[in-house]
Amino acid sequence: MHSRLFALPSAEREYINRLCDVLQLVASTNIVGIYLLGSASQGSYVAGESDLDVQMVVAQPLCDAQKQAIIEALSHSHLPCPATKLEFVVYHKAQLRTAQSLHYAINFNTGRTLKKDYVSFDHNNDPRHWFLLDIAMAGDWAITLFGESFNRIFPSIEPSLLLQAMHECLTWFNKHYPDSKDCYQCACRIHSYLLRGVMVSKRQSLSEVALTEQWESLPAQEFVESVLQQLDAKIAHQ
């Protein structure tokens, strides 16, 4: 077991083990790897607040019946998730040759905080920035739970594409949830990246902004707009 997994509550560790067992039963020899991403892999998981992000790669494309079997096996009603929710994504290995071909086979969210499960088998249903940013962050932090290592399977995200994904993500939050905590946290993470060239956890980026005299007294919406302007300038000078 990876050392950072010991930072998780026992219920979450047990759930991750059971999830891997279930996937190996359902997907069997088609599995290339199973990976833990997000706060749980970064050592910044907060019980009662954080979700669990798990991704799986398969060698051969899944038919609809196989996809449905995976969804049913992982549904909160069958395998209760102790986190706020499970965010589970499946890729076919061939879709990971380049970051531009990053098209999921399954995007599935389930858990006690959701009124109903979210299921998509079509990557066009969701903005690409979620997946690009998850993978870019996971390059340094992903924990391989089973199979081949994350960095051997997933493509690296080029800086120009990463900046575009960041801009798309913050613009999305600013349009749909302009005064939300999530929008502000997104801006903080991007601000940290623009300063240091390194992607950090939400909690770390919030701390960094709070300790920066230039930004600590700036209203949240003005801060978000400022970060968008910085992104625009950075993208324009590439």
Tab-separated table of N, CA and C in Angstrom, residues 55 66 82 92-93 105 160 162 176 190 196 199 202 211-212 236 238:
chain	number	residue	atom	x	y	z
A	55	GLN	N	-9.608	6.692	-11.401
A	55	GLN	CA	-9.643	6.495	-12.846
A	55	GLN	C	-9.124	5.100	-13.186
A	66	GLN	N	-20.912	-3.916	-20.812
A	66	GLN	CA	-19.780	-3.901	-19.881
A	66	GLN	C	-19.728	-2.589	-19.101
A	82	PRO	N	-17.759	6.285	1.438
A	82	PRO	CA	-17.679	7.058	2.687
A	82	PRO	C	-17.348	8.527	2.463
A	92	HIS	N	-10.155	4.210	-22.537
A	92	HIS	CA	-9.560	3.160	-23.347
A	92	HIS	C	-8.116	3.575	-23.609
A	93	LYS	N	-7.180	2.665	-23.486
A	93	LYS	CA	-5.761	2.995	-23.595
A	93	LYS	C	-5.430	3.754	-24.874
A	105	ALA	N	-14.347	6.920	-21.762
A	105	ALA	CA	-15.348	5.911	-22.112
A	105	ALA	C	-16.506	5.939	-21.122
A	160	SER	N	0.965	24.832	-22.932
A	160	SER	CA	0.001	25.649	-23.679
A	160	SER	C	-1.416	25.103	-23.538
A	162	LEU	N	-2.433	23.193	-21.052
A	162	LEU	CA	-2.797	23.342	-19.643
A	162	LEU	C	-3.340	24.741	-19.372
A	176	HIS	N	-21.045	30.171	-14.396
A	176	HIS	CA	-22.112	29.397	-13.755
A	176	HIS	C	-22.194	29.601	-12.242
A	190	ILE	N	-4.949	28.346	-9.941
A	190	ILE	CA	-4.353	28.869	-11.172
A	190	ILE	C	-3.329	29.948	-10.847
A	196	ARG	N	4.395	29.928	-9.762
A	196	ARG	CA	5.460	28.963	-9.486
A	196	ARG	C	5.639	27.907	-10.566
A	199	MET	N	1.471	22.818	-10.054
A	199	MET	CA	0.095	22.660	-9.610
A	199	MET	C	0.072	22.129	-8.185
A	202	LYS	N	-5.900	22.365	-3.581
A	202	LYS	CA	-6.759	23.506	-3.279
A	202	LYS	C	-6.382	24.141	-1.941
A	211	LEU	N	-1.648	34.302	2.414
A	211	LEU	CA	-0.399	34.830	2.965
A	211	LEU	C	0.246	35.886	2.067
A	212	THR	N	-0.392	36.157	0.921
A	212	THR	CA	0.161	37.133	-0.011
A	212	THR	C	-0.529	38.477	0.197
A	236	ALA	N	-1.553	34.790	-24.568
A	236	ALA	CA	-1.250	35.663	-25.710
A	236	ALA	C	0.231	35.723	-26.021
A	238	GLN	N	2.426	33.257	-25.681
A	238	GLN	CA	3.021	31.952	-25.990
A	238	GLN	C	3.480	31.899	-27.450
